[in-house]
Amino acid sequence: MNDLIKEMFVRAFKNRYLEKLPDAASISWDTPTMAFTTDSYVVDPLFFPGGDIGKLAVCGTVNDLAVSGATPLYLSAGFIIEEGLKISVLKRIVQSMAAEAQKAGVKIVTGDTKVVPRGKADKLFINTAGVGCMHACVKEAFISDKIKNGDKILVNGHLGEHAIAILSARNEMHFESEVLSDCACLNGLLDKILQKHKRVCFMRDITRGGLATILCELASALELGLEIYEERVPVSTSVKGACDLLGYDPLYLANEGKVMIIADAAESEDILRTMQNHPLGEDARIIGEVVQDHPGMLICHTSIGSKRIVNMLSGEMLPRIC
Amino acid sequence: MNDLIKEMFVRAFKNRYLEKLPDAASISWDTPTMAFTTDSYVVDPLFFPGGDIGKLAVCGTVNDLAVSGATPLYLSAGFIIEEGLKISVLKRIVQSMAAEAQKAGVKIVTGDTKVVPRGKADKLFINTAGVGCMHACVKEAFISDKIKNGDKILVNGHLGEHAIAILSARNEMHFESEVLSDCACLNGLLDKILQKHKRVCFMRDITRGGLATILCELASALELGLEIYEERVPVSTSVKGACDLLGYDPLYLANEGKVMIIADAAESEDILRTMQNHPLGEDARIIGEVVQDHPGMLICHTSIGSKRIVNMLSGEMLPRIC
């Protein structure tokens, strides 16, 4: 079993680091600052429209590095496999990881597998950790300290697609939906932005809890307020339809290929254009701004002209979404 | 829940990288070669004589870096928690990780938690990934290419203690045993060896499958044979006793604080002394050598003067031992 898996991994992830299966990969390194991150993936089901747990495990960790201002380079992969998982299923997932890693320009250089008895895990969990080199212009990972009054808030596209895709894969919607997860590696888009523009103040990927959650968290760390305009927040017709029927607010829905950027107002239109010229940013928008009023608070201007306070979601809307 | 956990982690692992909870830790880096590794830990039970899953998750990954010839520096930690796990249990484990990390001189700089519904995982799984800087004298992770005829095989102490401690914690032995797991970070010992001695050819930590498994794997990668002497292999009286009663061979038992070193014969006695002068190497021995005969094969000289071929263990003797 273990040999089979090892062979499968080495073949799929094909790179010189894995060949001799050392205890650790040794990697040449020549940049002064490294970014290091990890995430475990426990999504249910393993396959969903637009992706699978393997693609997710690559994109999620690549995105955590990319939004920190780093170029993702190397990933580790740890698999916890429930006894009885079909090898063919594992193979599809591993190949999906390999394909996504190649697309994103990262190498999976070290890994581990553990098999637990039936009933002691749910089919498959994957952990990936990632290292990348920080962009010279960023130096330290983005932290909220650089954000100032008047800065603009941007997102790169339609919100909520990952959440709706997972709900539909779980047959919890009781109606047909053709929404695909937006699961994608954002490093190409973000590299382009950081190369061209010097006044990005903050970036974060919009995952569990949605845009509302990360903006509320951010507001609470600032002595400033945040305002967004509902009608500028990009949401596709299908996601809007599903939300209307199910009573969800797209601001709280999870994404796996979306980033929120805060940038200096003077450069925000240029950054928007750079985003819109990239396949993963075609539907990018400037959706709001940083204000002096109501520090610590996120306010949404609704489409009917009123204002509402947006609060943190308490509890998790959808468990095991990533 | 998530906030509680985050707070617990940030407080226990206390370092500037975690404070602002960025998506990735940014780390200054100034050595030319980095080692990168990962392992998931699914040990059952979570607590056992001499350790717990948290201590194991730190030691295991630290050791993977150390045996590759690197100084371990930074760890990530990913927790998959079954709903219903007591916070007090998690806290003990997190504190144990923090204590072990401090002892080993490594920082836990980035992390992630996922909670899955009851019955979808078994209490707690932990993944750690680690990065370290390669010793200047090693450059590339140890691979078997440097091993040559006449080299000596060393181990740093008594074998099999982790396996027997786990068996006893599971009440599978039906008799009392006071064997403690040897779970320990080996980086201090190995740093000392690599600083003083230049002719170490290969190192590997002796974990799942025991000494026999790693030596068989190694032999099969060489065009040389390996020979060990049963009576020189250090095994404590308690482990020997348990093995006699249960019919186990200590060569196949798992360890979590043991390393096998292959070194040039000319320097092997010096390396042995360095090991014996370190608390984690007091019972170190030279147990065998690399030979020209029977390439690809591991031969054991038994205590009654005969020779036997030692084969790879097929299947896993003890599941969920690490």
XYZ file of C-alpha atoms in Angstrom:
644
model
C 0.000 0.000 0.000
C 2.608 2.521 1.139
C 4.889 1.635 -1.748
C 2.064 2.036 -4.185
C 1.265 5.455 -2.795
C 4.884 6.565 -2.747
C 5.300 5.509 -6.355
C 2.102 7.299 -7.297
C 3.279 10.501 -5.636
C 6.790 10.413 -7.005
C 5.475 9.814 -10.504
C 2.763 12.481 -10.353
C 4.772 15.213 -8.621
C 7.894 14.364 -10.673
C 10.814 16.505 -9.528
C 14.373 15.847 -8.489
C 13.644 16.599 -4.812
C 11.317 13.636 -4.451
C 13.318 11.085 -6.448
C 15.399 9.607 -3.652
C 12.685 10.117 -1.025
C 14.973 11.736 1.528
C 13.605 12.691 4.955
C 13.635 16.312 3.845
C 14.013 18.093 0.520
C 17.092 20.294 0.257
C 16.448 23.440 -1.687
C 18.791 26.175 -2.893
C 17.710 29.501 -1.470
C 18.930 32.962 -2.352
C 16.339 35.540 -1.297
C 16.493 37.329 2.026
C 12.922 36.762 3.197
C 10.925 33.573 3.102
C 7.181 33.156 3.600
C 5.958 29.965 5.288
C 2.365 28.824 5.732
C 0.167 25.756 6.185
C -3.453 24.645 5.830
C -5.273 21.372 6.261
C -8.084 20.497 3.859
C -11.076 18.452 5.015
C -13.612 19.400 2.342
C -16.694 17.225 1.969
C -17.311 15.903 -0.680
C -13.851 15.204 -2.132
C -15.015 16.154 -5.638
C -17.204 19.144 -6.429
C -18.057 21.188 -9.534
C -14.894 23.058 -10.487
C -12.444 21.168 -8.310
C -11.539 18.557 -5.749
C -9.689 18.360 -2.428
C -6.343 18.041 -4.229
C -6.763 21.158 -6.352
C -8.019 22.970 -3.256
C -4.996 21.878 -1.214
C -2.643 23.375 -3.789
C -4.625 26.575 -4.457
C -5.349 27.330 -0.805
C -1.724 27.241 0.299
C -0.432 28.933 -2.849
C -2.948 31.720 -2.217
C -1.937 32.120 1.435
C 1.631 32.699 0.266
C 0.627 34.942 -2.627
C -1.582 37.263 -0.549
C 1.293 37.624 1.904
C 3.306 39.170 -0.904
C 5.380 36.087 -1.688
C 6.035 34.116 -4.845
C 5.047 30.546 -3.920
C 7.794 28.047 -4.765
C 7.611 24.750 -2.897
C 4.847 22.754 -1.216
C 4.761 19.798 1.137
C 1.825 17.393 1.101
C 0.643 15.261 4.033
C -2.124 12.738 3.365
C -4.306 11.145 6.053
C -6.127 8.341 4.297
C -9.037 6.317 5.653
C -8.492 2.607 5.105
C -10.621 1.522 2.170
C -10.263 4.679 0.093
C -10.060 3.531 -3.495
C -6.612 3.872 -5.044
C -8.282 5.173 -8.196
C -9.858 8.005 -6.190
C -6.540 8.884 -4.569
C -4.872 8.798 -7.972
C -7.350 11.269 -9.481
C -6.767 13.612 -6.552
C -2.984 13.327 -6.696
C -3.033 13.993 -10.432
C -5.234 16.988 -9.882
C -2.703 18.314 -7.320
C 0.139 17.730 -9.750
C -1.671 19.520 -12.569
C -2.565 22.508 -10.404
C 0.961 22.736 -8.976
C 2.405 22.757 -12.463
C -0.024 25.449 -13.577
C 0.910 27.582 -10.574
C 4.636 27.019 -11.056
C 5.180 25.379 -7.656
C 6.865 22.058 -6.873
C 5.595 19.489 -4.379
C 8.937 18.453 -2.912
C 8.215 16.500 0.255
C 5.330 14.479 1.612
C 3.946 11.930 4.011
C 1.074 9.468 4.095
C -0.711 7.970 7.064
C -3.462 5.394 6.785
C -5.992 5.195 9.633
C -8.546 2.414 10.169
C -12.027 2.637 8.661
C -14.219 5.071 10.580
C -11.259 6.965 12.096
C -11.166 9.632 9.364
C -13.507 10.621 6.547
C -11.966 9.261 3.339
C -9.104 11.741 2.948
C -7.609 14.806 4.600
C -4.714 16.687 3.020
C -2.326 19.142 4.626
C -0.106 21.315 2.506
C 2.556 23.667 3.798
C 4.247 26.110 1.473
C 7.332 28.251 1.244
C 7.872 31.178 -1.050
C 10.164 34.158 -1.435
C 8.833 37.559 -0.466
C 8.647 40.196 -3.196
C 11.419 42.721 -2.701
C 8.804 45.512 -2.525
C 6.923 43.812 0.324
C 9.682 42.694 2.674
C 7.340 41.762 5.540
C 4.040 39.960 5.012
C 1.179 42.418 4.576
C -0.164 43.509 7.907
C -2.903 45.990 8.564
C -0.523 48.752 9.747
C -0.133 50.221 6.264
C -3.858 50.853 5.769
C -4.928 54.515 5.901
C -7.995 56.706 5.510
C -9.127 57.025 1.881
C -7.624 53.723 0.674
C -9.802 51.747 -1.736
C -11.085 48.183 -1.337
C -10.933 45.935 -4.419
C -11.985 42.364 -5.173
C -11.026 40.335 -8.247
C -14.409 38.870 -9.191
C -17.716 37.202 -8.402
C -18.193 36.105 -4.803
C -19.676 32.944 -3.330
C -19.086 30.429 -6.093
C -17.085 27.943 -4.030
C -19.764 27.775 -1.325
C -22.615 27.297 -3.794
C -20.650 24.609 -5.691
C -20.069 22.674 -2.441
C -23.732 22.989 -1.416
C -24.798 21.727 -4.797
C -22.329 18.797 -4.640
C -23.839 17.860 -1.282
C -27.333 17.986 -2.807
C -28.320 20.409 -0.095
C -29.930 22.915 -2.427
C -32.700 20.705 -3.766
C -32.422 22.393 -7.122
C -30.045 22.322 -10.068
C -27.153 24.744 -10.183
C -24.356 25.028 -12.631
C -22.128 27.134 -10.429
C -18.493 25.990 -10.467
C -16.142 26.554 -7.568
C -13.826 29.479 -8.250
C -10.919 27.417 -6.825
C -7.788 28.826 -8.492
C -4.211 29.804 -7.744
C -3.965 33.581 -7.534
C -0.180 33.893 -7.596
C -0.036 34.796 -11.295
C -2.501 37.667 -10.850
C -0.917 38.916 -7.628
C 2.638 38.697 -8.991
C 1.554 40.915 -11.867
C -0.034 43.446 -9.496
C 2.999 43.592 -7.190
C 5.391 43.929 -10.114
C 3.502 46.867 -11.632
C 2.122 48.694 -8.615
C 3.857 49.904 -5.496
C 0.957 51.101 -3.387
C -0.872 47.937 -2.409
C -1.395 48.206 1.378
C -2.966 44.867 2.194
C -4.179 41.664 0.561
C -6.082 38.696 1.879
C -7.714 35.752 0.161
C -11.469 35.605 0.723
C -12.152 32.099 2.018
C -14.262 30.685 4.906
C -16.664 33.287 6.250
C -16.550 35.303 3.038
C -15.743 38.939 2.374
C -17.765 40.141 5.361
C -15.700 38.108 7.803
C -12.288 39.257 6.586
C -13.418 42.878 6.386
C -14.925 42.721 9.900
C -11.714 41.148 11.233
C -9.681 43.805 9.499
C -11.885 46.662 10.740
C -11.569 45.426 14.294
C -7.772 45.575 13.993
C -7.849 49.159 12.685
C -8.659 52.520 14.193
C -10.519 53.241 10.994
C -13.865 52.213 9.494
C -14.589 50.298 6.294
C -17.450 50.957 3.863
C -18.596 48.879 0.922
C -21.336 49.395 -1.681
C -23.612 46.405 -2.162
C -24.291 47.116 -5.822
C -20.566 47.216 -6.622
C -19.886 43.816 -5.047
C -19.671 41.373 -7.952
C -22.034 38.404 -7.584
C -23.084 36.248 -10.534
C -26.762 35.841 -11.411
C -26.674 32.123 -10.511
C -25.150 32.736 -7.082
C -27.577 35.618 -6.488
C -30.457 33.327 -7.439
C -29.299 30.550 -5.124
C -28.820 33.044 -2.285
C -32.305 34.501 -2.769
C -33.879 31.057 -2.648
C -31.833 29.768 0.290
C -31.668 32.980 2.300
C -27.877 33.328 2.160
C -25.925 36.562 2.007
C -23.148 36.330 -0.624
C -20.950 38.496 1.605
C -20.585 35.515 3.943
C -20.061 32.825 1.322
C -16.702 31.092 0.945
C -14.443 31.524 -2.069
C -11.242 29.786 -3.131
C -9.968 32.028 -5.889
C -10.798 35.505 -4.648
C -8.654 38.180 -3.103
C -9.477 41.429 -1.339
C -6.917 44.173 -1.898
C -6.601 47.479 -0.127
C -4.649 50.051 -2.097
C -3.871 53.730 -2.121
C -6.743 55.623 -3.811
C -4.357 57.300 -6.277
C -3.291 53.949 -7.722
C -6.530 52.003 -7.290
C -7.868 52.569 -10.818
C -4.563 51.406 -12.316
C -4.583 48.310 -10.125
C -8.181 47.652 -11.171
C -7.159 47.745 -14.829
C -4.249 45.369 -14.216
C -6.665 42.989 -12.510
C -9.249 43.234 -15.295
C -6.580 42.402 -17.865
C -5.866 39.068 -16.129
C -8.151 36.039 -16.660
C -8.683 35.747 -12.894
C -9.601 39.409 -12.516
C -11.939 40.095 -15.430
C -14.808 40.917 -13.070
C -12.699 42.879 -10.587
C -14.265 45.932 -8.960
C -13.505 48.714 -6.523
C -16.182 47.984 -3.939
C -15.534 50.451 -1.142
C -13.070 52.425 0.902
C -11.393 53.029 4.223
C -12.979 55.890 6.204
C -12.275 57.929 9.316
C -15.827 57.438 10.631
C -17.105 54.508 12.728
C -13.672 53.024 13.576
C -13.640 49.262 13.912
C -16.887 48.921 11.980
C -17.875 47.658 8.518
C -20.811 49.512 6.935
C -22.576 48.380 3.779
C -24.428 50.863 1.560
C -27.367 48.787 0.342
C -28.756 48.940 -3.173
C -31.868 50.723 -1.897
C -29.771 53.582 -0.526
C -29.761 52.694 3.188
C -26.752 51.756 5.322
C -26.350 48.657 7.458
C -23.724 47.466 9.883
C -22.181 44.191 8.734
C -21.234 41.928 11.632
C -18.977 38.937 11.971
C -20.737 35.662 11.319
C -20.925 33.714 14.550
C -20.381 30.000 14.068
C -19.622 28.471 10.721
C -22.229 28.704 7.991
C -20.975 25.646 6.156
C -18.717 23.160 7.899
C -16.040 21.311 5.915
C -16.126 23.715 3.023
C -12.352 23.686 2.589
C -14.302 27.973 19.285
C -11.895 29.084 16.560
C -11.038 32.237 18.485
C -10.367 30.249 21.611
C -8.037 27.951 19.734
C -6.238 30.776 17.994
C -5.691 32.519 21.309
C -4.465 29.297 22.869
C -1.969 28.736 20.058
C -0.710 32.298 19.944
C -0.214 32.317 23.699
C 1.489 28.904 23.872
C 3.726 29.258 20.820
C 4.491 32.914 21.649
C 6.634 34.443 18.932
C 6.481 37.575 16.828
C 5.574 35.652 13.678
C 2.243 34.506 15.052
C 1.183 37.732 16.759
C -0.720 39.352 13.919
C -1.888 36.020 12.495
C -0.895 36.778 8.913
C -1.678 34.269 6.173
C 1.997 33.341 6.131
C 4.946 33.963 8.414
C 7.735 36.009 6.853
C 11.147 34.866 7.926
C 14.597 36.343 7.338
C 16.768 33.824 5.566
C 20.485 33.928 4.917
C 21.774 30.416 4.262
C 22.143 29.002 0.774
C 20.358 25.688 1.267
C 17.083 25.036 3.001
C 15.645 21.707 4.130
C 11.869 21.279 3.993
C 9.847 18.341 5.300
C 6.414 17.319 6.591
C 4.717 14.592 8.605
C 1.195 13.978 9.824
C 0.685 12.443 13.262
C -2.279 10.179 13.953
C -1.010 8.301 17.020
C -3.523 6.409 19.122
C -3.843 7.052 22.068
C -3.100 10.802 22.210
C -1.185 10.393 25.481
C 1.302 7.602 26.197
C 4.105 6.980 28.680
C 6.883 9.414 27.806
C 4.934 11.679 25.478
C 1.832 12.694 23.591
C 0.810 13.502 20.018
C 1.995 17.110 20.426
C 5.503 16.225 21.579
C 5.640 13.600 18.819
C 4.566 16.127 16.168
C 7.449 18.409 17.129
C 10.101 15.703 17.574
C 9.204 13.780 14.422
C 9.549 16.735 12.094
C 12.577 18.179 13.910
C 14.240 14.782 13.519
C 13.431 14.530 9.819
C 15.228 17.840 9.319
C 18.115 16.956 11.623
C 18.880 13.596 9.992
C 18.922 15.353 6.627
C 21.849 17.394 7.898
C 19.880 20.541 8.658
C 19.470 22.704 11.741
C 15.692 22.782 12.290
C 14.429 26.370 12.676
C 10.724 26.848 12.016
C 7.650 24.618 12.157
C 4.088 24.925 10.941
C 1.265 23.149 12.764
C -2.040 22.045 11.248
C -4.679 20.624 13.574
C -7.642 18.505 12.494
C -9.910 18.350 15.510
C -12.916 16.089 15.990
C -15.901 18.024 17.287
C -16.243 17.306 20.994
C -12.523 17.098 21.819
C -12.138 18.677 25.225
C -10.432 22.065 25.176
C -8.431 20.982 28.231
C -7.027 18.028 26.279
C -6.105 20.231 23.334
C -4.503 22.704 25.715
C -2.272 20.050 27.292
C -1.166 18.921 23.853
C -0.507 22.449 22.622
C 1.524 23.211 25.740
C 3.490 20.028 25.249
C 4.279 21.114 21.663
C 5.337 24.537 22.879
C 7.609 23.063 25.557
C 9.236 20.620 23.150
C 9.698 23.300 20.494
C 11.389 25.557 23.006
C 13.667 22.752 24.164
C 14.639 21.991 20.570
C 15.185 25.658 19.720
C 12.539 25.778 16.979
C 9.659 28.225 16.555
C 6.119 27.298 15.562
C 5.408 30.239 13.271
C 2.274 29.415 11.309
C -0.715 27.176 11.793
C -4.235 26.170 10.912
C -7.148 24.437 12.614
C -10.025 22.561 11.095
C -12.869 21.085 13.122
C -14.722 18.112 11.624
C -18.021 16.649 12.899
C -18.049 13.885 15.495
C -17.123 10.543 13.973
C -15.311 12.093 10.977
C -11.865 12.005 12.616
C -10.441 10.329 15.723
C -10.054 13.076 18.341
C -7.029 14.858 16.890
C -4.577 14.666 14.019
C -1.619 17.027 13.771
C 0.520 17.851 10.769
C 3.793 19.664 11.173
C 6.017 20.865 8.369
C 9.474 22.167 9.089
C 12.190 24.233 7.510
C 15.824 24.320 8.512
C 19.153 25.414 7.144
C 21.524 22.785 5.854
C 24.868 22.440 7.593
C 27.586 23.884 5.395
C 29.402 20.531 5.459
C 26.361 18.648 4.164
C 25.089 20.854 1.334
C 22.642 18.307 -0.055
C 20.426 16.131 2.168
C 22.140 12.836 2.980
C 21.542 10.340 0.249
C 22.894 6.853 0.020
C 25.443 7.700 -2.700
C 28.167 8.486 -0.183
C 28.068 5.059 1.497
C 31.037 2.767 0.754
C 32.450 -0.620 1.668
C 33.853 -0.734 5.207
C 31.710 2.096 6.630
C 30.366 1.497 10.135
C 26.713 1.495 11.255
C 25.920 3.265 14.546
C 22.759 3.786 16.604
C 22.365 6.205 19.527
C 20.646 3.949 22.047
C 18.044 1.369 23.078
C 15.595 0.324 20.390
C 11.860 -0.296 20.551
C 10.803 1.874 23.445
C 8.250 3.954 21.571
C 6.442 0.879 20.253
C 6.297 -0.817 23.648
C 5.079 2.398 25.327
C 2.245 2.709 22.789
C 1.283 -0.955 23.196
C 1.203 -0.537 26.938
C -0.894 2.659 26.669
C -3.370 0.702 24.550
C -3.487 -2.045 27.193
C -2.600 -4.519 24.488
C 0.171 -6.206 26.465
C -1.966 -7.509 29.321
C 0.901 -6.924 31.718
C 2.531 -3.954 33.407
C 5.421 -2.212 31.738
C 7.281 0.884 32.727
C 8.826 1.510 29.361
C 8.645 5.168 28.323
C 8.591 6.272 24.718
C 12.015 7.520 23.632
C 10.283 10.440 21.836
C 12.925 13.200 21.720
C 14.344 15.857 19.413
C 17.699 14.693 18.073
C 18.886 17.982 16.610
C 21.140 18.817 19.568
C 22.953 15.486 19.308
C 23.208 15.576 15.520
C 24.355 19.214 15.430
C 27.185 18.247 17.758
C 28.181 15.299 15.570
C 28.122 17.322 12.341
C 30.101 20.148 13.907
C 32.867 17.845 15.153
C 33.016 15.138 12.509
C 33.300 15.415 8.760
C 32.910 11.803 7.684
C 29.280 11.011 8.382
C 27.958 9.412 5.188
C 24.287 8.930 5.981
C 21.786 9.416 8.785
C 18.160 8.402 9.158
C 15.813 8.463 12.118
C 14.607 4.994 13.083
C 10.804 5.253 13.193
C 7.958 3.078 11.846
C 9.202 -0.346 10.873
C 12.270 -0.075 13.076
C 15.964 -0.458 12.341
C 15.416 -3.523 10.134
C 13.133 -1.618 7.781
C 15.423 1.348 7.234
C 18.481 -0.874 6.816
C 16.647 -3.129 4.340
C 15.471 -0.066 2.384
C 18.978 1.288 2.404
C 20.563 -2.025 1.340
C 18.161 -2.297 -1.573
C 19.299 1.144 -2.782
C 22.996 0.166 -2.606
C 25.229 -2.124 -4.576
C 26.660 -3.176 -1.217
C 25.513 -5.375 1.647
C 24.876 -4.482 5.267
C 25.731 -6.598 8.318
C 24.730 -6.091 11.933
C 25.549 -8.022 15.118
C 22.532 -8.874 17.240
C 24.409 -8.712 20.531
C 25.668 -5.190 19.815
C 22.176 -3.833 19.092
C 21.168 -1.976 22.264
C 17.828 -3.149 23.669
C 16.766 -2.519 27.287
C 15.882 -5.425 29.581
C 12.253 -4.288 29.784
C 11.841 -4.091 26.017
C 13.625 -7.426 25.606
C 11.264 -8.930 28.188
C 8.173 -7.559 26.473
C 9.437 -8.792 23.100
C 10.098 -12.292 24.442
C 6.599 -12.503 25.881
C 4.807 -11.037 22.877
C 6.956 -12.570 20.177
C 8.197 -9.288 18.744
C 11.591 -8.639 17.212
C 13.046 -5.338 18.537
C 14.632 -4.750 15.125
C 11.168 -4.027 13.747
C 9.885 -1.896 16.618
C 9.252 1.836 16.158
C 11.333 4.530 17.832
C 10.921 8.294 18.028
C 14.288 9.406 19.359
C 16.720 7.123 17.600
C 19.010 7.655 14.677
C 21.063 5.302 12.538
C 24.319 6.765 11.293
C 26.681 5.410 8.677
C 30.193 6.811 8.966
C 33.678 6.220 7.654
C 35.336 3.455 9.713
C 38.322 5.683 10.516
C 36.142 8.205 12.317
C 33.471 5.871 13.709
C 35.023 5.461 17.183
C 35.311 9.246 17.559
C 31.701 9.700 16.500
C 30.685 7.006 18.978
C 32.402 8.904 21.798
C 30.715 12.163 20.802
C 27.384 10.355 20.878
C 28.056 8.726 24.239
C 28.907 12.119 25.741
C 25.441 13.453 24.861
C 22.392 12.617 27.047
C 20.571 11.204 23.996
C 23.496 8.983 23.017
C 24.680 7.448 26.277
C 23.837 3.957 25.046
C 25.150 4.474 21.520
C 26.876 1.547 19.826
C 28.605 0.565 16.626
C 26.360 -2.277 15.548
C 27.639 -3.310 12.145
C 29.207 -2.382 8.852
C 28.870 -2.016 5.116
C 30.296 -4.972 3.178
C 31.071 -5.919 -0.393
C 29.323 -9.295 -0.080
C 25.606 -10.012 -0.637
C 24.761 -6.658 -2.253
C 21.253 -5.379 -1.514
C 20.947 -7.634 1.516
C 20.913 -7.115 5.289
C 22.497 -9.945 7.277
C 22.270 -10.265 11.055
C 24.920 -12.195 13.023
C 22.842 -13.758 15.790
C 23.998 -14.100 19.374
C 24.382 -17.869 18.930
C 26.892 -17.345 16.129
C 24.686 -18.033 13.111
C 23.720 -15.624 10.343
C 20.243 -14.756 9.166
C 18.848 -12.661 6.361
C 16.729 -9.809 7.709
C 13.815 -8.967 5.440
C 11.529 -6.008 5.110
C 8.426 -6.241 7.264
C 5.401 -6.592 5.020
C 2.412 -4.675 6.283
C 2.474 -2.534 9.373
C 3.122 -4.219 12.725
C 1.394 -1.520 14.737
C -0.968 0.875 13.011
C -1.238 4.473 14.237
C 2.004 4.352 16.168
C 3.009 7.867 15.124
